[in-house]
């Protein structure tokens, strides 16, 4: 994988900025992005870049940078997040998690892939295009937010509700991915909490008790049948996913196709009982349910209620703040095809477009009516020790993101 940068110094600038951003902790929690936002704002200092800083909660800093073209045209919005997972115990890392260590063609550190390298890519795109402001038809808007890891309440959600410039005609996101796969949609999510009430008694006298674990297990087994429901994905989307399957699963793992096509159910926690010789009177479980386009949150609640109605001893609720609807941009949309064209030209001729397994803030822009694509470098060990990205991938993603933005703004 090779990538020629648009300017002689862009290569060095891009990687240097990614390292600098890694070296500024922005762990969430606590979610304070003041320092990293200031560093980005300083890097964006340019006569043609208008920088706006929003802090809806103390320490939760969002940046919106705007390049206004000389002629009318579309508004192209770039989106990334400044916050990261926590680093955990640094003793498990091969180097300081905030060192931005460079070795063997890899850049290490907390947030390297999720998504300090992606932020550096987008910032470098904005700086490159600001040099061509006089030829630009439209507006380029960079939105860098602070609480993507915790749902986006004071980040992307807040910007979409309060900053008109955050809404536009296209959304380009550089969150974790792979340069050979253009991602155009994400599944919906719903978390459940289930509880069961039984009757405690001594384990030698089970005929006098009601086992709460058995009650809850039976209900969970019924929930697992959601996996067997036929897909409701549009036929053209399903066909595009089939065409992408071979290449996409090389990066996302065998079984990714079925994961994206079907409803998935994961029992994430189960708590009950104390000792073997007491029949438990209480059991509790949490469940992660993810569902593709074609199903809505209301559909899922109805399907869940139907199954759990067979278990009157079970109480259930959705976890507050956990619900999000599926979000899909048609794979034949101009934006998806534009990314696919440039990925095939600049990265690999076999590049494909597919849905994405995990959530990004791109879904919130889709919910707001904007077509959106996620295209970024692979985040190796994301959330774990020695998180890192490949330098060649960072350079390649930059080239594609730049080419797409230029084409949309009539600079190609």
PDB file of N, CA and C in Angstrom, residues 92-128:
ATOM      1  N   UNK A  92       1.233  -2.650  31.575  1.00  0.00           N
ATOM      2  CA  UNK A  92       0.976  -3.672  30.561  1.00  0.00           C
ATOM      3  C   UNK A  92       1.404  -3.267  29.166  1.00  0.00           C
ATOM      4  N   UNK A  93       1.715  -1.996  28.979  1.00  0.00           N
ATOM      5  CA  UNK A  93       2.093  -1.502  27.655  1.00  0.00           C
ATOM      6  C   UNK A  93       3.592  -1.704  27.423  1.00  0.00           C
ATOM      7  N   UNK A  94       3.963  -1.851  26.151  1.00  0.00           N
ATOM      8  CA  UNK A  94       5.388  -1.977  25.831  1.00  0.00           C
ATOM      9  C   UNK A  94       6.095  -0.630  25.868  1.00  0.00           C
ATOM     10  N   UNK A  95       5.331   0.461  25.840  1.00  0.00           N
ATOM     11  CA  UNK A  95       5.862   1.816  25.981  1.00  0.00           C
ATOM     12  C   UNK A  95       4.779   2.663  26.629  1.00  0.00           C
ATOM     13  N   UNK A  96       5.140   3.825  27.110  1.00  0.00           N
ATOM     14  CA  UNK A  96       4.170   4.738  27.707  1.00  0.00           C
ATOM     15  C   UNK A  96       2.987   4.922  26.757  1.00  0.00           C
ATOM     16  N   UNK A  97       1.740   4.699  27.243  1.00  0.00           N
ATOM     17  CA  UNK A  97       0.578   4.808  26.347  1.00  0.00           C
ATOM     18  C   UNK A  97       0.362   6.198  25.768  1.00  0.00           C
ATOM     19  N   UNK A  98       1.068   7.203  26.311  1.00  0.00           N
ATOM     20  CA  UNK A  98       0.940   8.560  25.781  1.00  0.00           C
ATOM     21  C   UNK A  98       2.252   9.066  25.190  1.00  0.00           C
ATOM     22  N   UNK A  99       3.078   8.131  24.760  1.00  0.00           N
ATOM     23  CA  UNK A  99       4.372   8.515  24.192  1.00  0.00           C
ATOM     24  C   UNK A  99       4.283   8.774  22.689  1.00  0.00           C
ATOM     25  N   UNK A 100       3.278   8.199  22.014  1.00  0.00           N
ATOM     26  CA  UNK A 100       3.244   8.287  20.557  1.00  0.00           C
ATOM     27  C   UNK A 100       4.442   7.576  19.956  1.00  0.00           C
ATOM     28  N   UNK A 101       4.764   6.412  20.498  1.00  0.00           N
ATOM     29  CA  UNK A 101       5.953   5.669  20.093  1.00  0.00           C
ATOM     30  C   UNK A 101       5.843   5.233  18.628  1.00  0.00           C
ATOM     31  N   UNK A 102       6.906   5.481  17.877  1.00  0.00           N
ATOM     32  CA  UNK A 102       6.978   5.097  16.467  1.00  0.00           C
ATOM     33  C   UNK A 102       8.024   4.009  16.295  1.00  0.00           C
ATOM     34  N   UNK A 103       7.603   2.821  15.833  1.00  0.00           N
ATOM     35  CA  UNK A 103       8.570   1.755  15.565  1.00  0.00           C
ATOM     36  C   UNK A 103       7.981   0.742  14.602  1.00  0.00           C
ATOM     37  N   UNK A 104       8.846   0.236  13.758  1.00  0.00           N
ATOM     38  CA  UNK A 104       8.476  -0.818  12.805  1.00  0.00           C
ATOM     39  C   UNK A 104       7.267  -0.432  11.950  1.00  0.00           C
ATOM     40  N   UNK A 105       7.193   0.833  11.557  1.00  0.00           N
ATOM     41  CA  UNK A 105       6.110   1.268  10.697  1.00  0.00           C
ATOM     42  C   UNK A 105       4.767   1.383  11.387  1.00  0.00           C
ATOM     43  N   UNK A 106       4.779   1.452  12.736  1.00  0.00           N
ATOM     44  CA  UNK A 106       3.558   1.527  13.516  1.00  0.00           C
ATOM     45  C   UNK A 106       3.617   2.698  14.487  1.00  0.00           C
ATOM     46  N   UNK A 107       2.455   3.281  14.748  1.00  0.00           N
ATOM     47  CA  UNK A 107       2.328   4.374  15.703  1.00  0.00           C
ATOM     48  C   UNK A 107       1.498   3.878  16.878  1.00  0.00           C
ATOM     49  N   UNK A 108       2.105   3.900  18.082  1.00  0.00           N
ATOM     50  CA  UNK A 108       1.486   3.332  19.274  1.00  0.00           C
ATOM     51  C   UNK A 108       0.955   4.416  20.212  1.00  0.00           C
ATOM     52  N   UNK A 109      -0.064   4.058  20.965  1.00  0.00           N
ATOM     53  CA  UNK A 109      -0.552   4.930  22.024  1.00  0.00           C
ATOM     54  C   UNK A 109      -2.059   4.857  22.156  1.00  0.00           C
ATOM     55  N   UNK A 110      -2.542   5.253  23.358  1.00  0.00           N
ATOM     56  CA  UNK A 110      -3.990   5.262  23.549  1.00  0.00           C
ATOM     57  C   UNK A 110      -4.640   6.261  22.606  1.00  0.00           C
ATOM     58  N   UNK A 111      -5.596   5.767  21.862  1.00  0.00           N
ATOM     59  CA  UNK A 111      -6.279   6.589  20.874  1.00  0.00           C
ATOM     60  C   UNK A 111      -5.609   6.619  19.514  1.00  0.00           C
ATOM     61  N   UNK A 112      -4.524   5.878  19.326  1.00  0.00           N
ATOM     62  CA  UNK A 112      -3.833   5.906  18.028  1.00  0.00           C
ATOM     63  C   UNK A 112      -4.806   5.599  16.892  1.00  0.00           C
ATOM     64  N   UNK A 113      -5.623   4.556  17.082  1.00  0.00           N
ATOM     65  CA  UNK A 113      -6.581   4.196  16.043  1.00  0.00           C
ATOM     66  C   UNK A 113      -7.971   4.732  16.290  1.00  0.00           C
ATOM     67  N   UNK A 114      -8.286   4.998  17.553  1.00  0.00           N
ATOM     68  CA  UNK A 114      -9.650   5.409  17.934  1.00  0.00           C
ATOM     69  C   UNK A 114      -9.596   6.690  18.754  1.00  0.00           C
ATOM     70  N   UNK A 115      -9.482   7.930  18.139  1.00  0.00           N
ATOM     71  CA  UNK A 115      -9.128   8.036  16.735  1.00  0.00           C
ATOM     72  C   UNK A 115      -8.197   9.221  16.501  1.00  0.00           C
ATOM     73  N   UNK A 116      -7.080   9.271  17.220  1.00  0.00           N
ATOM     74  CA  UNK A 116      -6.169  10.400  17.076  1.00  0.00           C
ATOM     75  C   UNK A 116      -5.555  10.459  15.668  1.00  0.00           C
ATOM     76  N   UNK A 117      -5.232   9.289  15.092  1.00  0.00           N
ATOM     77  CA  UNK A 117      -4.720   9.298  13.716  1.00  0.00           C
ATOM     78  C   UNK A 117      -5.792   9.800  12.756  1.00  0.00           C
ATOM     79  N   UNK A 118      -7.046   9.392  12.974  1.00  0.00           N
ATOM     80  CA  UNK A 118      -8.145   9.867  12.143  1.00  0.00           C
ATOM     81  C   UNK A 118      -8.338  11.363  12.245  1.00  0.00           C
ATOM     82  N   UNK A 119      -8.217  11.902  13.461  1.00  0.00           N
ATOM     83  CA  UNK A 119      -8.329  13.353  13.648  1.00  0.00           C
ATOM     84  C   UNK A 119      -7.202  14.058  12.892  1.00  0.00           C
ATOM     85  N   UNK A 120      -5.993  13.527  13.004  1.00  0.00           N
ATOM     86  CA  UNK A 120      -4.861  14.129  12.285  1.00  0.00           C
ATOM     87  C   UNK A 120      -5.110  14.120  10.773  1.00  0.00           C
ATOM     88  N   UNK A 121      -5.698  13.044  10.268  1.00  0.00           N
ATOM     89  CA  UNK A 121      -6.025  12.961   8.835  1.00  0.00           C
ATOM     90  C   UNK A 121      -6.978  14.080   8.451  1.00  0.00           C
ATOM     91  N   UNK A 122      -8.052  14.247   9.224  1.00  0.00           N
ATOM     92  CA  UNK A 122      -9.067  15.248   8.876  1.00  0.00           C
ATOM     93  C   UNK A 122      -8.515  16.671   8.994  1.00  0.00           C
ATOM     94  N   UNK A 123      -7.736  16.924  10.025  1.00  0.00           N
ATOM     95  CA  UNK A 123      -7.144  18.254  10.201  1.00  0.00           C
ATOM     96  C   UNK A 123      -6.210  18.567   9.035  1.00  0.00           C
ATOM     97  N   UNK A 124      -5.432  17.571   8.620  1.00  0.00           N
ATOM     98  CA  UNK A 124      -4.498  17.787   7.518  1.00  0.00           C
ATOM     99  C   UNK A 124      -5.246  18.008   6.205  1.00  0.00           C
ATOM    100  N   UNK A 125      -6.377  17.336   6.014  1.00  0.00           N
ATOM    101  CA  UNK A 125      -7.224  17.585   4.842  1.00  0.00           C
ATOM    102  C   UNK A 125      -7.699  19.034   4.831  1.00  0.00           C
ATOM    103  N   UNK A 126      -8.165  19.523   5.975  1.00  0.00           N
ATOM    104  CA  UNK A 126      -8.674  20.888   6.057  1.00  0.00           C
ATOM    105  C   UNK A 126      -7.563  21.895   5.745  1.00  0.00           C
ATOM    106  N   UNK A 127      -6.402  21.679   6.304  1.00  0.00           N
ATOM    107  CA  UNK A 127      -5.293  22.601   6.040  1.00  0.00           C
ATOM    108  C   UNK A 127      -4.910  22.579   4.556  1.00  0.00           C
ATOM    109  N   UNK A 128      -4.904  21.393   3.952  1.00  0.00           N
ATOM    110  CA  UNK A 128      -4.542  21.306   2.534  1.00  0.00           C
ATOM    111  C   UNK A 128      -5.561  22.033   1.658  1.00  0.00           C
TER     112      UNK A 128
END
